[in-house]
Short mmCIF file of N, CA and C in Angstrom, two decimals:
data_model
loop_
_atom_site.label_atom_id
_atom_site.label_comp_id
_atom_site.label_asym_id
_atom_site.label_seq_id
_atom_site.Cartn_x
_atom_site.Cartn_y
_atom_site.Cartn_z
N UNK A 1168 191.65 86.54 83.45
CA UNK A 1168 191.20 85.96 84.69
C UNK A 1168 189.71 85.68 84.54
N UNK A 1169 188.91 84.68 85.03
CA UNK A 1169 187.74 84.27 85.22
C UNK A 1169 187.47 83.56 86.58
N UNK A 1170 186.51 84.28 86.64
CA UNK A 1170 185.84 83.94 88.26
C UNK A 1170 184.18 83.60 88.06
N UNK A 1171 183.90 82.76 88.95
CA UNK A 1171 182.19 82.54 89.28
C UNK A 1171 181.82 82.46 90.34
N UNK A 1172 180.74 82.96 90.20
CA UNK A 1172 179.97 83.55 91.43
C UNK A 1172 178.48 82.31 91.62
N UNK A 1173 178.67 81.42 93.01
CA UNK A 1173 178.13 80.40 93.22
C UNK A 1173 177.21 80.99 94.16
N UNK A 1174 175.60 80.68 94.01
CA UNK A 1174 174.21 81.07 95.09
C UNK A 1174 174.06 79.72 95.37
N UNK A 1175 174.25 79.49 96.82
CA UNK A 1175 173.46 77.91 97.05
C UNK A 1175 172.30 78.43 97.28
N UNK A 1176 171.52 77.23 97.22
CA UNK A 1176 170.28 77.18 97.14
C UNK A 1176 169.40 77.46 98.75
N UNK A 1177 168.47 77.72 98.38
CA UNK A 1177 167.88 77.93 99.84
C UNK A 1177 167.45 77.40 101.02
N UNK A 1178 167.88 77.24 102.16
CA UNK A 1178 167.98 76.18 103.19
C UNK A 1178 166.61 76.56 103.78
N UNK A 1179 165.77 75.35 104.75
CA UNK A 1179 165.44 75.43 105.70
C UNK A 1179 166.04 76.48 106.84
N UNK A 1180 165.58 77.12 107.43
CA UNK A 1180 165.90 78.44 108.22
C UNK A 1180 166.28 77.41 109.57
N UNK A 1181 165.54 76.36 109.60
CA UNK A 1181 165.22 75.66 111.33
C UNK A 1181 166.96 74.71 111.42
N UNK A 1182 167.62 74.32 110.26
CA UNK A 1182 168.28 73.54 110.32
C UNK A 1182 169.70 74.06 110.31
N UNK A 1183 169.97 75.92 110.26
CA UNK A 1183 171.25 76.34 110.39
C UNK A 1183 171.97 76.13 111.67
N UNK A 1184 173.04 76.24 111.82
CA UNK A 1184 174.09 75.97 112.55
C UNK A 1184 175.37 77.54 112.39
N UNK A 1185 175.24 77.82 113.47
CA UNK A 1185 176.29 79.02 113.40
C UNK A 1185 177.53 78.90 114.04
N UNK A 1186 178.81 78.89 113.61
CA UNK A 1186 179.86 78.66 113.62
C UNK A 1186 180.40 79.76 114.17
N UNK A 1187 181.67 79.78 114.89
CA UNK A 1187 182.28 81.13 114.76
C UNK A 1187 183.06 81.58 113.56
N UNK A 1188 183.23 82.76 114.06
CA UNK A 1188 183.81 83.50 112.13
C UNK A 1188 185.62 82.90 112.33
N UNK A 1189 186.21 82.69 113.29
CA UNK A 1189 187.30 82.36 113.21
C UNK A 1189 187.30 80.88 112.63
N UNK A 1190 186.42 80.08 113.38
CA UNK A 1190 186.45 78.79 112.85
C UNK A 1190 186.46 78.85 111.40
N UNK A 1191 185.39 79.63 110.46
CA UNK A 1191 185.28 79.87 109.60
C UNK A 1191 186.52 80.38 108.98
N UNK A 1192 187.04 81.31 109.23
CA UNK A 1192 188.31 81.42 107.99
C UNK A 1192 189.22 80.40 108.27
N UNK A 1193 189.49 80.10 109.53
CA UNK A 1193 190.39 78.88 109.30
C UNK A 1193 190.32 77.87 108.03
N UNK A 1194 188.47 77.58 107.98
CA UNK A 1194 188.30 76.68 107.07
C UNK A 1194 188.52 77.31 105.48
N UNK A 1195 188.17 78.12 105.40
CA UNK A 1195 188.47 78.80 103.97
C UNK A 1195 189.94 78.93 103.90
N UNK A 1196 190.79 79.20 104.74
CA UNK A 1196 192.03 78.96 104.90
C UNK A 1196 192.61 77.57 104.42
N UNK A 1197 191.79 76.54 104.37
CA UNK A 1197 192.14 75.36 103.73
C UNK A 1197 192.52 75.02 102.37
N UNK A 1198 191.37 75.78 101.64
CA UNK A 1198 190.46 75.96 100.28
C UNK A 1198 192.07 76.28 99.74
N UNK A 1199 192.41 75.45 98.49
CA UNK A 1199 193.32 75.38 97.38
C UNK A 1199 193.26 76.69 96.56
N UNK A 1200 191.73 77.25 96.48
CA UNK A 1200 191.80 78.35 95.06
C UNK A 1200 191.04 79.73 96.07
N UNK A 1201 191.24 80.53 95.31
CA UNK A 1201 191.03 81.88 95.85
C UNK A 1201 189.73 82.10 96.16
N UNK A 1202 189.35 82.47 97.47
CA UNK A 1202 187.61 82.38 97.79
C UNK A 1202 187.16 83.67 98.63
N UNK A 1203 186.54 84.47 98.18
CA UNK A 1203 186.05 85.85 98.38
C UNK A 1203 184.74 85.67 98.79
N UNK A 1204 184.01 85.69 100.02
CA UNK A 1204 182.34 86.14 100.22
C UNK A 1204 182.09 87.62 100.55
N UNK A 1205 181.41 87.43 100.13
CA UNK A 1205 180.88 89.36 100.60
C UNK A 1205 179.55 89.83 100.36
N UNK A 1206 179.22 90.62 101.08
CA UNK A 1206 177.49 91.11 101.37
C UNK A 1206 176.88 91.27 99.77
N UNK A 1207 175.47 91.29 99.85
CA UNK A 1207 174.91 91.98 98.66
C UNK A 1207 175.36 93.20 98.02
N UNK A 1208 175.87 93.73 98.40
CA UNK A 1208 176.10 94.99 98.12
C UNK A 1208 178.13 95.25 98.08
N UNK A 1209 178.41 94.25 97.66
CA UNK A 1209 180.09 94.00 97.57
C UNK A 1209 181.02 94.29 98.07
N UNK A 1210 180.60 94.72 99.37
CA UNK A 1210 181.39 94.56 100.37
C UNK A 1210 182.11 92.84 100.74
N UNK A 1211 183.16 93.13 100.77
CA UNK A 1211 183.77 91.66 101.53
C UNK A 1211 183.92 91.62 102.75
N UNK A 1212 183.32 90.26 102.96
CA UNK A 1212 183.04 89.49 104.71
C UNK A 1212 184.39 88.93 105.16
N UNK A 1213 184.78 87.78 104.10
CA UNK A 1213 186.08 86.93 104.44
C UNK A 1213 186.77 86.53 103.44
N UNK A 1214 187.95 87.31 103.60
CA UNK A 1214 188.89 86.33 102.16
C UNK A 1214 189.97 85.31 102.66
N UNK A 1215 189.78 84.72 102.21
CA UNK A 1215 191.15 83.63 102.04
C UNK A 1215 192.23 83.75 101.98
N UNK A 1216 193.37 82.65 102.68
CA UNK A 1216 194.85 83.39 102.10
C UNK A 1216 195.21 83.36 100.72
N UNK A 1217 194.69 82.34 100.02
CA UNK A 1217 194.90 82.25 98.14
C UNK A 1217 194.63 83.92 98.20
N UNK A 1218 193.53 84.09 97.77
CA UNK A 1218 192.56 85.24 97.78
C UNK A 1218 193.32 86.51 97.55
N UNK A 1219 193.69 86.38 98.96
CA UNK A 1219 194.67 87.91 99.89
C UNK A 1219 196.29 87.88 99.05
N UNK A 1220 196.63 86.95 98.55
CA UNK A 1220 197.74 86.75 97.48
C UNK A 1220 197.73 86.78 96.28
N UNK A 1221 196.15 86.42 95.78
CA UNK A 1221 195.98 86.99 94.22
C UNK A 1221 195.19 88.35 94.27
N UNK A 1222 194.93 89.28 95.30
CA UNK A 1222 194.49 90.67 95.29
C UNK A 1222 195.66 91.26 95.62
N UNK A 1223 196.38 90.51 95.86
CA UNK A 1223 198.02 91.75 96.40
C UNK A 1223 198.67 91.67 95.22
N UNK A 1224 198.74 90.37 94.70
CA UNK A 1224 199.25 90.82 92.84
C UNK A 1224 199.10 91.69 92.28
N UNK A 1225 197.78 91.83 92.39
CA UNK A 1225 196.74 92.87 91.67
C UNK A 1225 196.98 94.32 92.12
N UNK A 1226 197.96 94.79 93.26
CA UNK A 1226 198.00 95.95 93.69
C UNK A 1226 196.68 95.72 95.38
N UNK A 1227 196.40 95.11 94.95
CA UNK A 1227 195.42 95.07 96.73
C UNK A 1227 195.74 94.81 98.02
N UNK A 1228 196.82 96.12 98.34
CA UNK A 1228 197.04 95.32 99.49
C UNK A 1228 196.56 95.65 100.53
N UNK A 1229 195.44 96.38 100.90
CA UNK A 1229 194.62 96.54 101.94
C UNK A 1229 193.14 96.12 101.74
N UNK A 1230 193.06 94.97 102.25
CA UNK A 1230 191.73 94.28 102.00
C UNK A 1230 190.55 95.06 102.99
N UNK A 1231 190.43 95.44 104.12
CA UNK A 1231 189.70 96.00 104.16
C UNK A 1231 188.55 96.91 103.89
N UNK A 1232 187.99 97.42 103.33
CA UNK A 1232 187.47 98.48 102.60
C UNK A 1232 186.92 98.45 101.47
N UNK A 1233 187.29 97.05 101.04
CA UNK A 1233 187.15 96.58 99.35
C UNK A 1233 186.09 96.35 98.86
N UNK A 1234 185.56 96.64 98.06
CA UNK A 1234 184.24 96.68 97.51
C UNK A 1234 183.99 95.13 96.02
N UNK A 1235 184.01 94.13 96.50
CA UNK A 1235 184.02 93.29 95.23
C UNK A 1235 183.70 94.01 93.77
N UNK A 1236 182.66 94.12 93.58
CA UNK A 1236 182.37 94.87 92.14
C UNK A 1236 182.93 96.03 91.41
N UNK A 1237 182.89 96.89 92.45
CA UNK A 1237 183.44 98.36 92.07
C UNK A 1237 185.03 98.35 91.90
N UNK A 1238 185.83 97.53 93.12
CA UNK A 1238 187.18 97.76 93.29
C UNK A 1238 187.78 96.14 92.49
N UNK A 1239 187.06 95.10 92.63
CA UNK A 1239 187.63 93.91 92.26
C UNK A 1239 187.43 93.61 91.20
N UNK A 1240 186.21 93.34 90.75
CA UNK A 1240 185.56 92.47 89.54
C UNK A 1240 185.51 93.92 88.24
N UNK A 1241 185.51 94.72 88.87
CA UNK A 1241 184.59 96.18 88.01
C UNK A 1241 183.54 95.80 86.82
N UNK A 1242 182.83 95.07 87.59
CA UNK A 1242 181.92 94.92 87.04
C UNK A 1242 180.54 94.84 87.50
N UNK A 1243 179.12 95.35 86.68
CA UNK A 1243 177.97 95.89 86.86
C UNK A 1243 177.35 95.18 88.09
N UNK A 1244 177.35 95.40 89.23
CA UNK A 1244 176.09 94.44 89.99
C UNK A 1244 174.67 93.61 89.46
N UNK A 1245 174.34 95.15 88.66
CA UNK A 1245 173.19 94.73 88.02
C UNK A 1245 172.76 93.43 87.51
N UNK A 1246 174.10 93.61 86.69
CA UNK A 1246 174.12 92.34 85.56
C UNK A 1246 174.13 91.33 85.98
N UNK A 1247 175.16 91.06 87.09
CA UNK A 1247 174.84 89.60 87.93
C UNK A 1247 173.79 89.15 88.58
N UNK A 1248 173.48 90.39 89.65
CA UNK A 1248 172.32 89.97 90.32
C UNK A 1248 171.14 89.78 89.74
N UNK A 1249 171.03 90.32 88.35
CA UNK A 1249 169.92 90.16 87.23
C UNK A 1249 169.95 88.31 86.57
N UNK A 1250 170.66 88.34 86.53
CA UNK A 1250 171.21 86.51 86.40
C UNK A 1250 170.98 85.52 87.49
N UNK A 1251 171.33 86.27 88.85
CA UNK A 1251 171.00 85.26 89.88
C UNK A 1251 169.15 85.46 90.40
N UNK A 1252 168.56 86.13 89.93
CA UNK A 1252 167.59 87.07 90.53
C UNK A 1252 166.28 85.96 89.44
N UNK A 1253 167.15 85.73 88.04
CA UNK A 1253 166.13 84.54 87.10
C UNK A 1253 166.05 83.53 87.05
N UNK A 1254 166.89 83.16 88.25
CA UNK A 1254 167.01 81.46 88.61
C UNK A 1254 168.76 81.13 88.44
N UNK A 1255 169.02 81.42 88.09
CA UNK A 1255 170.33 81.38 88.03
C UNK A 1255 171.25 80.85 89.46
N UNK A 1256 172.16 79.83 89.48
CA UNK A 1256 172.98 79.35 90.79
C UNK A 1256 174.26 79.73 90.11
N UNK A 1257 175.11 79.82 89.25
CA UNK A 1257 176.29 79.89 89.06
C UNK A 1257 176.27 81.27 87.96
N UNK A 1258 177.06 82.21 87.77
CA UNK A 1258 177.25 83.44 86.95
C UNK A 1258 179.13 83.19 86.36
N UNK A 1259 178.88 82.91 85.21
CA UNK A 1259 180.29 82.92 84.51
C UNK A 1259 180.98 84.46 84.44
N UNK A 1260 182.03 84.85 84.54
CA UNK A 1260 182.43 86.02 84.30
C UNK A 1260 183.60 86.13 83.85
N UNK A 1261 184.46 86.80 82.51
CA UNK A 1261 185.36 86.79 81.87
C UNK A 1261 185.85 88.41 82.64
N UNK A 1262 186.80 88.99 83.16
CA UNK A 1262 187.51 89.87 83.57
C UNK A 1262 188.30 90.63 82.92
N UNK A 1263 188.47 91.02 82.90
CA UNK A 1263 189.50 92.19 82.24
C UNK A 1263 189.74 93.49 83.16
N UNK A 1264 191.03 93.21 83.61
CA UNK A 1264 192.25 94.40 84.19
C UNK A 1264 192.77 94.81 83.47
N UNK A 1265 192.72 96.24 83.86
CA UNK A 1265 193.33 97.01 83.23
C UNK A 1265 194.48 97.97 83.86
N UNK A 1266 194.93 98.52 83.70
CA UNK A 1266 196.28 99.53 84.62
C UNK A 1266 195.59 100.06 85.27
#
């Protein structure tokens, strides 16, 4: 499995627009491929139905609680945020599950 981890770039603060969060998953609800956001600290905000069907494969079936890095990706924070932290917008990542 391979996943990437996309930073857009930094907006004007004056020109956001806040949506509601329902509107919002609806729309990720659209999205063809599996789409996970979640806090700095890897907690997840909103998953998708792709998403919620390729983490239940995986044995995930209580999304709540889930920690992206630790429980999903198991992989280093460090390392990414050390990548996004040097300029970096996109982080390639090769996966490996294990039992």
């Amino acid at each position: 499995m391979s996943g990437r981890i996309v930073v857009p770039p930094q907006s004007d603060e004056r020109n956001r627009t806040v949506l509601p969060m329902g509107f919002v998953s609806g729309l990720l609800d659209k999205v063809e491929k599996a789409l996970l956001v979640a806090e700095r600290n890897g907690d997840l905000l909103l998953v998708n139905s792709r998403a919620k069907q390729l983490l239940g494969s995986y044995g995930f079936t209580e999304i709540p609680g889930l920690n992206l890095f630790n429980d999903v990706l198991r992989a280093e924070s460090k390392q990414i945020f050390g990548q996004i932290e040097s300029g970096a917008h996109e982080v390639e990542l090769q996966i490996e599950r294990g039992e």
